[in-house]
């Protein structure tokens, strides 16, 4: 458990830093009009599912329902800054005002649909063990330390409960190529980097299968 203590300290430091950034950003003056907000949300839902539950098109679109607002705002900003590499979400996010980002994050937090399910199979019992106990011999701390016992996350730590398992698989397998892409501006993705790196393919499948079915 050597590494996990270090990661936790880093997690707390980085997360509190990201938190204050998000709060700073959301101190806007202008309110968002209900019509503008509704139009935007309807647009998000064309890809992320009518209840924000996620959607499988030619690739998996992540669940946003019940997501932690701070995490969601941080990701929108990461797409805009190209710290997180995704051309589709860059186009979506770069036109949003900070007020709109905050309002969208609050709306998605309120949604609570059942998990979409239907992802590839994985060893759910093994996934539950990894989530709750980590993998000490690979220096992997319990996911529950940061993502909470019920996998609903907190603040800058994302909710994983009900997330599409194939989306999570892709993110964890490609962490270094997609997240933390501006080395001069490190972000919270650095906390997950060693964990994503140390998980094997079958461990990722197991833990993704486990959390994807949690309500
Ligand atoms: C054209 C389809 C499309 C639209 C419209 C769209 N998204 Fe996305 N969104 C995606 C895809 C694809 C991803 C996954 C990116 C990746 O794999 O890294 C994503 C990822 C995200 C993420 C990261 C989620 C996570 O768990 O890290 C957030 C936050 C997000 N979108 C918010 C929004 C919001 C808010 C809107 C509406 C303003 C929106 N999206 C509209 C396709 C879309
Ligand atoms: C030390 C704290 C910590 C631990 C332990 C941890 N995570 Fe994370 N995780 C994070 C943070 C912080 C983020 C958000 C990174 C960002 O903002 O870019 C994250 C993001 C993720 C994401 C991306 C979510 C999305 O919607 O794109 C997945 C998937 C994930 N973690 C899975 C896991 C799994 C599985 C474990 C256990 C094997 C785990 N995490 C353990 C801190 C942690």
mmCIF file of C-alpha atoms and ligand atoms in Angstrom:
data_model
loop_
_atom_site.group_PDB
_atom_site.id
_atom_site.type_symbol
_atom_site.label_atom_id
_atom_site.label_comp_id
_atom_site.label_asym_id
_atom_site.label_seq_id
_atom_site.Cartn_x
_atom_site.Cartn_y
_atom_site.Cartn_z
ATOM 1 C CA UNK A 1 0.000 0.000 0.000
ATOM 2 C CA UNK A 2 2.989 2.353 -0.331
ATOM 3 C CA UNK A 3 1.900 3.960 -3.574
ATOM 4 C CA UNK A 4 -1.720 4.285 -2.635
ATOM 5 C CA UNK A 5 -0.887 6.662 0.226
ATOM 6 C CA UNK A 6 1.153 8.814 -2.110
ATOM 7 C CA UNK A 7 -1.626 8.803 -4.711
ATOM 8 C CA UNK A 8 -4.161 9.777 -2.125
ATOM 9 C CA UNK A 9 -2.142 12.789 -1.021
ATOM 10 C CA UNK A 10 -1.732 13.787 -4.667
ATOM 11 C CA UNK A 11 -5.427 13.208 -5.196
ATOM 12 C CA UNK A 12 -6.445 15.491 -2.381
ATOM 13 C CA UNK A 13 -4.048 18.238 -3.478
ATOM 14 C CA UNK A 14 -4.953 18.098 -7.145
ATOM 15 C CA UNK A 15 -8.639 17.688 -6.556
ATOM 16 C CA UNK A 16 -8.846 20.695 -4.247
ATOM 17 C CA UNK A 17 -6.936 22.671 -6.852
ATOM 18 C CA UNK A 18 -9.361 21.617 -9.613
ATOM 19 C CA UNK A 19 -12.286 22.368 -7.349
ATOM 20 C CA UNK A 20 -11.262 25.942 -6.797
ATOM 21 C CA UNK A 21 -10.635 26.377 -10.524
ATOM 22 C CA UNK A 22 -14.158 25.197 -11.300
ATOM 23 C CA UNK A 23 -15.627 27.459 -8.624
ATOM 24 C CA UNK A 24 -13.643 30.432 -9.859
ATOM 25 C CA UNK A 25 -14.900 29.827 -13.366
ATOM 26 C CA UNK A 26 -18.538 29.533 -12.367
ATOM 27 C CA UNK A 27 -18.702 32.950 -10.692
ATOM 28 C CA UNK A 28 -20.417 34.452 -13.723
ATOM 29 C CA UNK A 29 -22.733 37.436 -13.827
ATOM 30 C CA UNK A 30 -25.186 36.654 -16.590
ATOM 31 C CA UNK A 31 -27.864 34.014 -15.956
ATOM 32 C CA UNK A 32 -28.643 31.381 -18.530
ATOM 33 C CA UNK A 33 -32.126 31.639 -20.050
ATOM 34 C CA UNK A 34 -34.297 28.521 -19.559
ATOM 35 C CA UNK A 35 -34.880 28.294 -23.332
ATOM 36 C CA UNK A 36 -31.161 28.394 -24.089
ATOM 37 C CA UNK A 37 -30.441 25.784 -21.431
ATOM 38 C CA UNK A 38 -33.163 23.456 -22.687
ATOM 39 C CA UNK A 39 -31.964 23.740 -26.288
ATOM 40 C CA UNK A 40 -28.423 22.868 -25.210
ATOM 41 C CA UNK A 41 -29.497 19.918 -23.090
ATOM 42 C CA UNK A 42 -31.615 18.543 -25.923
ATOM 43 C CA UNK A 43 -28.513 18.780 -28.084
ATOM 44 C CA UNK A 44 -26.331 16.926 -25.533
ATOM 45 C CA UNK A 45 -28.991 14.225 -25.288
ATOM 46 C CA UNK A 46 -28.858 13.481 -29.014
ATOM 47 C CA UNK A 47 -25.520 11.799 -28.265
ATOM 48 C CA UNK A 48 -25.580 11.095 -24.520
ATOM 49 C CA UNK A 49 -29.062 9.534 -24.430
ATOM 50 C CA UNK A 50 -32.502 11.030 -23.777
ATOM 51 C CA UNK A 51 -32.047 10.645 -20.014
ATOM 52 C CA UNK A 52 -28.282 11.129 -20.052
ATOM 53 C CA UNK A 53 -27.886 7.366 -19.562
ATOM 54 C CA UNK A 54 -25.299 7.059 -22.353
ATOM 55 C CA UNK A 55 -25.691 5.674 -25.836
ATOM 56 C CA UNK A 56 -23.968 3.185 -28.123
ATOM 57 C CA UNK A 57 -23.490 4.503 -31.641
ATOM 58 C CA UNK A 58 -20.459 3.651 -33.714
ATOM 59 C CA UNK A 59 -18.626 4.140 -30.384
ATOM 60 C CA UNK A 60 -19.857 4.449 -26.792
ATOM 61 C CA UNK A 61 -21.055 7.903 -25.613
ATOM 62 C CA UNK A 62 -20.612 8.171 -21.851
ATOM 63 C CA UNK A 63 -23.387 8.426 -19.283
ATOM 64 C CA UNK A 64 -23.683 11.966 -17.875
ATOM 65 C CA UNK A 65 -26.689 11.308 -15.610
ATOM 66 C CA UNK A 66 -25.858 11.716 -11.924
ATOM 67 C CA UNK A 67 -22.313 12.798 -12.741
ATOM 68 C CA UNK A 68 -20.513 15.002 -10.222
ATOM 69 C CA UNK A 69 -20.891 18.599 -11.465
ATOM 70 C CA UNK A 70 -17.284 19.533 -10.679
ATOM 71 C CA UNK A 71 -15.946 16.596 -12.639
ATOM 72 C CA UNK A 72 -18.271 17.346 -15.553
ATOM 73 C CA UNK A 73 -17.232 21.011 -15.681
ATOM 74 C CA UNK A 74 -13.569 20.035 -15.405
ATOM 75 C CA UNK A 75 -13.922 17.729 -18.406
ATOM 76 C CA UNK A 76 -15.655 20.367 -20.539
ATOM 77 C CA UNK A 77 -12.769 22.707 -19.769
ATOM 78 C CA UNK A 78 -10.229 19.957 -20.516
ATOM 79 C CA UNK A 79 -11.812 19.408 -23.958
ATOM 80 C CA UNK A 80 -11.702 23.163 -24.615
ATOM 81 C CA UNK A 81 -8.046 23.420 -23.533
ATOM 82 C CA UNK A 82 -7.252 20.224 -25.487
ATOM 83 C CA UNK A 83 -5.829 18.688 -22.352
ATOM 84 C CA UNK A 84 -8.360 15.960 -23.098
ATOM 85 C CA UNK A 85 -8.185 14.885 -26.677
ATOM 86 C CA UNK A 86 -11.567 14.494 -28.443
ATOM 87 C CA UNK A 87 -12.494 16.440 -31.602
ATOM 88 C CA UNK A 88 -16.262 15.893 -31.205
ATOM 89 C CA UNK A 89 -16.374 17.241 -27.666
ATOM 90 C CA UNK A 90 -13.986 20.083 -28.498
ATOM 91 C CA UNK A 91 -16.527 21.315 -31.054
ATOM 92 C CA UNK A 92 -19.377 20.922 -28.576
ATOM 93 C CA UNK A 93 -17.629 22.509 -25.598
ATOM 94 C CA UNK A 94 -15.666 25.442 -26.975
ATOM 95 C CA UNK A 95 -18.834 27.499 -27.603
ATOM 96 C CA UNK A 96 -20.150 27.071 -24.042
ATOM 97 C CA UNK A 97 -19.959 29.930 -21.549
ATOM 98 C CA UNK A 98 -18.891 29.152 -17.975
ATOM 99 C CA UNK A 99 -22.472 29.897 -16.831
ATOM 100 C CA UNK A 100 -23.868 27.400 -19.314
ATOM 101 C CA UNK A 101 -21.297 24.750 -18.338
ATOM 102 C CA UNK A 102 -22.321 25.095 -14.717
ATOM 103 C CA UNK A 103 -26.049 25.000 -15.504
ATOM 104 C CA UNK A 104 -25.616 21.904 -17.704
ATOM 105 C CA UNK A 105 -23.618 20.147 -15.000
ATOM 106 C CA UNK A 106 -26.356 20.854 -12.447
ATOM 107 C CA UNK A 107 -29.072 19.544 -14.769
ATOM 108 C CA UNK A 108 -27.284 16.288 -15.562
ATOM 109 C CA UNK A 109 -26.619 15.696 -11.889
ATOM 110 C CA UNK A 110 -30.394 15.525 -11.270
ATOM 111 C CA UNK A 111 -31.040 12.731 -13.793
ATOM 112 C CA UNK A 112 -31.206 9.189 -12.442
ATOM 113 C CA UNK A 113 -32.041 6.637 -15.149
ATOM 114 C CA UNK A 114 -31.212 2.944 -14.776
ATOM 115 C CA UNK A 115 -27.808 1.875 -16.142
ATOM 116 C CA UNK A 116 -27.830 1.356 -19.892
ATOM 117 C CA UNK A 117 -26.155 -2.058 -19.523
ATOM 118 C CA UNK A 118 -25.447 -4.220 -22.534
ATOM 119 C CA UNK A 119 -21.654 -3.860 -22.511
ATOM 120 C CA UNK A 120 -19.226 -6.721 -23.027
ATOM 121 C CA UNK A 121 -19.119 -9.344 -20.280
ATOM 122 C CA UNK A 122 -16.503 -9.285 -17.535
ATOM 123 C CA UNK A 123 -15.928 -11.040 -14.220
ATOM 124 C CA UNK A 124 -18.244 -8.979 -11.985
ATOM 125 C CA UNK A 125 -17.162 -10.714 -8.745
ATOM 126 C CA UNK A 126 -13.495 -10.017 -9.520
ATOM 127 C CA UNK A 127 -14.430 -6.423 -10.450
ATOM 128 C CA UNK A 128 -16.170 -5.920 -7.126
ATOM 129 C CA UNK A 129 -13.068 -7.149 -5.300
ATOM 130 C CA UNK A 130 -10.789 -4.796 -7.263
ATOM 131 C CA UNK A 131 -13.138 -1.885 -6.644
ATOM 132 C CA UNK A 132 -13.278 -2.461 -2.893
ATOM 133 C CA UNK A 133 -9.782 -3.809 -2.156
ATOM 134 C CA UNK A 134 -7.546 -2.691 -5.005
ATOM 135 C CA UNK A 135 -4.678 -4.893 -6.192
ATOM 136 C CA UNK A 136 -1.902 -4.418 -3.619
ATOM 137 C CA UNK A 137 0.718 -6.421 -5.543
ATOM 138 C CA UNK A 138 0.303 -4.083 -8.528
ATOM 139 C CA UNK A 139 0.215 -0.930 -6.368
ATOM 140 C CA UNK A 140 -3.411 -0.308 -7.299
ATOM 141 C CA UNK A 141 -5.402 1.300 -4.470
ATOM 142 C CA UNK A 142 -9.091 0.484 -4.019
ATOM 143 C CA UNK A 143 -11.137 2.449 -6.539
ATOM 144 C CA UNK A 144 -13.589 3.103 -3.708
ATOM 145 C CA UNK A 145 -11.022 5.376 -1.951
ATOM 146 C CA UNK A 146 -11.560 8.042 -4.558
ATOM 147 C CA UNK A 147 -14.725 7.088 -6.453
ATOM 148 C CA UNK A 148 -16.647 6.407 -3.158
ATOM 149 C CA UNK A 149 -18.004 3.086 -1.848
ATOM 150 C CA UNK A 150 -21.176 3.384 -3.945
ATOM 151 C CA UNK A 151 -19.127 4.454 -7.035
ATOM 152 C CA UNK A 152 -21.051 7.731 -7.226
ATOM 153 C CA UNK A 153 -17.897 9.814 -6.903
ATOM 154 C CA UNK A 154 -17.499 13.136 -5.131
ATOM 155 C CA UNK A 155 -16.455 16.599 -6.289
ATOM 156 C CA UNK A 156 -13.679 16.198 -8.859
ATOM 157 C CA UNK A 157 -13.766 12.375 -8.567
ATOM 158 C CA UNK A 158 -16.176 11.067 -11.187
ATOM 159 C CA UNK A 159 -19.183 8.850 -10.700
ATOM 160 C CA UNK A 160 -18.554 5.450 -12.285
ATOM 161 C CA UNK A 161 -21.859 3.810 -11.269
ATOM 162 C CA UNK A 162 -23.880 2.977 -14.385
ATOM 163 C CA UNK A 163 -21.142 4.161 -16.744
ATOM 164 C CA UNK A 164 -20.904 2.208 -20.009
ATOM 165 C CA UNK A 165 -18.363 -0.567 -19.548
ATOM 166 C CA UNK A 166 -17.012 -0.313 -23.091
ATOM 167 C CA UNK A 167 -16.558 3.473 -22.669
ATOM 168 C CA UNK A 168 -14.601 2.891 -19.440
ATOM 169 C CA UNK A 169 -12.527 0.194 -21.084
ATOM 170 C CA UNK A 170 -11.538 2.549 -23.900
ATOM 171 C CA UNK A 171 -10.671 5.373 -21.513
ATOM 172 C CA UNK A 172 -8.541 3.258 -19.187
ATOM 173 C CA UNK A 173 -6.751 1.502 -22.061
ATOM 174 C CA UNK A 174 -5.915 4.807 -23.800
ATOM 175 C CA UNK A 175 -5.363 7.100 -20.824
ATOM 176 C CA UNK A 176 -1.937 8.372 -21.890
ATOM 177 C CA UNK A 177 -3.112 9.242 -25.410
ATOM 178 C CA UNK A 178 -6.275 11.104 -24.426
ATOM 179 C CA UNK A 179 -5.971 12.662 -20.998
ATOM 180 C CA UNK A 180 -3.461 15.135 -19.570
ATOM 181 C CA UNK A 181 -2.269 16.099 -23.067
ATOM 182 C CA UNK A 182 -0.782 19.479 -22.045
ATOM 183 C CA UNK A 183 2.325 18.629 -20.065
ATOM 184 C CA UNK A 184 2.791 22.298 -19.103
ATOM 185 C CA UNK A 185 -0.678 22.351 -17.532
ATOM 186 C CA UNK A 186 -1.049 19.118 -15.530
ATOM 187 C CA UNK A 187 -4.523 18.228 -14.275
ATOM 188 C CA UNK A 188 -6.395 15.610 -12.259
ATOM 189 C CA UNK A 189 -5.875 13.010 -14.974
ATOM 190 C CA UNK A 190 -2.380 12.530 -13.474
ATOM 191 C CA UNK A 191 -4.013 10.880 -10.438
ATOM 192 C CA UNK A 192 -5.527 8.116 -12.559
ATOM 193 C CA UNK A 193 -2.530 7.699 -14.884
ATOM 194 C CA UNK A 194 -0.526 5.142 -12.843
ATOM 195 C CA UNK A 195 -3.697 3.257 -11.924
ATOM 196 C CA UNK A 196 -4.872 2.988 -15.538
ATOM 197 C CA UNK A 197 -1.339 2.001 -16.525
ATOM 198 C CA UNK A 198 -1.052 -0.808 -13.948
ATOM 199 C CA UNK A 199 -4.414 -2.469 -14.643
ATOM 200 C CA UNK A 200 -4.350 -5.451 -17.025
ATOM 201 C CA UNK A 201 -6.915 -5.820 -19.783
ATOM 202 C CA UNK A 202 -8.901 -8.474 -17.916
ATOM 203 C CA UNK A 203 -8.821 -6.426 -14.681
ATOM 204 C CA UNK A 204 -10.177 -3.383 -16.557
ATOM 205 C CA UNK A 205 -12.951 -5.518 -18.071
ATOM 206 C CA UNK A 206 -13.848 -6.942 -14.661
ATOM 207 C CA UNK A 207 -14.024 -3.635 -12.798
ATOM 208 C CA UNK A 208 -15.843 -1.911 -15.689
ATOM 209 C CA UNK A 209 -18.411 -4.733 -15.804
ATOM 210 C CA UNK A 210 -18.943 -4.409 -12.036
ATOM 211 C CA UNK A 211 -19.485 -0.636 -11.827
ATOM 212 C CA UNK A 212 -21.478 -0.407 -15.080
ATOM 213 C CA UNK A 213 -24.393 -2.279 -13.498
ATOM 214 C CA UNK A 214 -24.507 -0.231 -10.264
ATOM 215 C CA UNK A 215 -27.502 2.091 -9.913
HETATM 216 C C1 LIG B 1 -22.096 14.622 -31.452
HETATM 217 C C2 LIG B 1 -22.176 13.843 -30.232
HETATM 218 C C3 LIG B 1 -22.039 14.581 -28.906
HETATM 219 C C4 LIG B 1 -22.739 15.681 -28.477
HETATM 220 C C5 LIG B 1 -23.793 16.487 -29.209
HETATM 221 C C6 LIG B 1 -22.301 15.908 -27.111
HETATM 222 N N1 LIG B 1 -21.354 14.986 -26.746
HETATM 223 FE FE1 LIG B 1 -20.375 14.909 -24.978
HETATM 224 N N2 LIG B 1 -19.279 13.328 -25.616
HETATM 225 C C7 LIG B 1 -19.388 12.755 -26.867
HETATM 226 C C8 LIG B 1 -18.417 11.687 -26.964
HETATM 227 C C9 LIG B 1 -18.179 10.801 -28.171
HETATM 228 C C10 LIG B 1 -17.727 11.649 -25.735
HETATM 229 C C11 LIG B 1 -16.600 10.687 -25.334
HETATM 230 C C12 LIG B 1 -15.285 11.360 -25.547
HETATM 231 C C13 LIG B 1 -14.161 10.438 -25.180
HETATM 232 O O1 LIG B 1 -14.258 9.257 -25.513
HETATM 233 O O2 LIG B 1 -13.212 10.899 -24.548
HETATM 234 C C14 LIG B 1 -18.301 12.690 -24.916
HETATM 235 C C15 LIG B 1 -17.854 12.980 -23.630
HETATM 236 C C16 LIG B 1 -18.402 13.954 -22.822
HETATM 237 C C17 LIG B 1 -17.994 14.237 -21.474
HETATM 238 C C18 LIG B 1 -16.946 13.493 -20.669
HETATM 239 C C19 LIG B 1 -17.666 12.456 -19.827
HETATM 240 C C20 LIG B 1 -16.807 11.681 -18.884
HETATM 241 O O3 LIG B 1 -17.348 10.759 -18.246
HETATM 242 O O4 LIG B 1 -15.625 11.975 -18.743
HETATM 243 C C21 LIG B 1 -18.766 15.265 -21.018
HETATM 244 C C22 LIG B 1 -18.701 15.911 -19.656
HETATM 245 C C23 LIG B 1 -19.664 15.626 -22.086
HETATM 246 N N3 LIG B 1 -19.417 14.812 -23.177
HETATM 247 C C24 LIG B 1 -20.616 16.619 -21.991
HETATM 248 C C25 LIG B 1 -21.457 16.998 -23.038
HETATM 249 C C26 LIG B 1 -22.401 18.081 -22.947
HETATM 250 C C27 LIG B 1 -22.646 18.911 -21.695
HETATM 251 C C28 LIG B 1 -23.004 18.175 -24.154
HETATM 252 C C29 LIG B 1 -24.020 19.196 -24.624
HETATM 253 C C30 LIG B 1 -23.617 20.585 -24.490
HETATM 254 C C31 LIG B 1 -22.429 17.138 -25.000
HETATM 255 N N4 LIG B 1 -21.499 16.445 -24.287
HETATM 256 C C32 LIG B 1 -22.786 16.914 -26.319
HETATM 257 C C33 LIG B 1 -20.277 13.093 -27.852
HETATM 258 C C34 LIG B 1 -21.150 14.157 -27.811
HETATM 259 C C1 LIG B 2 -6.310 8.186 -5.896
HETATM 260 C C2 LIG B 2 -7.647 8.454 -6.375
HETATM 261 C C3 LIG B 2 -8.208 7.477 -7.416
HETATM 262 C C4 LIG B 2 -8.259 6.114 -7.343
HETATM 263 C C5 LIG B 2 -7.739 5.209 -6.248
HETATM 264 C C6 LIG B 2 -8.925 5.677 -8.539
HETATM 265 N N1 LIG B 2 -9.282 6.748 -9.302
HETATM 266 FE FE1 LIG B 2 -10.253 6.684 -11.105
HETATM 267 N N2 LIG B 2 -10.130 8.712 -11.239
HETATM 268 C C7 LIG B 2 -9.602 9.553 -10.289
HETATM 269 C C8 LIG B 2 -9.720 10.923 -10.759
HETATM 270 C C9 LIG B 2 -9.256 12.152 -10.013
HETATM 271 C C10 LIG B 2 -10.319 10.870 -12.015
HETATM 272 C C11 LIG B 2 -10.677 12.061 -12.922
HETATM 273 C C12 LIG B 2 -9.472 12.451 -13.736
HETATM 274 C C13 LIG B 2 -9.706 13.714 -14.536
HETATM 275 O O1 LIG B 2 -10.379 14.643 -14.064
HETATM 276 O O2 LIG B 2 -9.148 13.778 -15.645
HETATM 277 C C14 LIG B 2 -10.576 9.472 -12.295
HETATM 278 C C15 LIG B 2 -11.164 9.011 -13.469
HETATM 279 C C16 LIG B 2 -11.471 7.688 -13.727
HETATM 280 C C17 LIG B 2 -12.113 7.201 -14.918
HETATM 281 C C18 LIG B 2 -12.588 8.045 -16.102
HETATM 282 C C19 LIG B 2 -14.049 8.334 -15.921
HETATM 283 C C20 LIG B 2 -14.707 8.955 -17.126
HETATM 284 O O3 LIG B 2 -15.919 9.190 -17.026
HETATM 285 O O4 LIG B 2 -14.041 9.167 -18.148
HETATM 286 C C21 LIG B 2 -12.261 5.853 -14.776
HETATM 287 C C22 LIG B 2 -12.920 4.905 -15.763
HETATM 288 C C23 LIG B 2 -11.683 5.495 -13.499
HETATM 289 N N3 LIG B 2 -11.207 6.626 -12.883
HETATM 290 C C24 LIG B 2 -11.633 4.202 -13.011
HETATM 291 C C25 LIG B 2 -10.993 3.841 -11.839
HETATM 292 C C26 LIG B 2 -10.839 2.469 -11.403
HETATM 293 C C27 LIG B 2 -11.399 1.269 -12.123
HETATM 294 C C28 LIG B 2 -10.130 2.510 -10.232
HETATM 295 C C29 LIG B 2 -9.669 1.349 -9.377
HETATM 296 C C30 LIG B 2 -8.903 0.298 -10.068
HETATM 297 C C31 LIG B 2 -9.851 3.907 -9.949
HETATM 298 N N4 LIG B 2 -10.387 4.684 -10.946
HETATM 299 C C32 LIG B 2 -9.140 4.353 -8.852
HETATM 300 C C33 LIG B 2 -9.050 9.170 -9.086
HETATM 301 C C34 LIG B 2 -8.872 7.879 -8.651
#
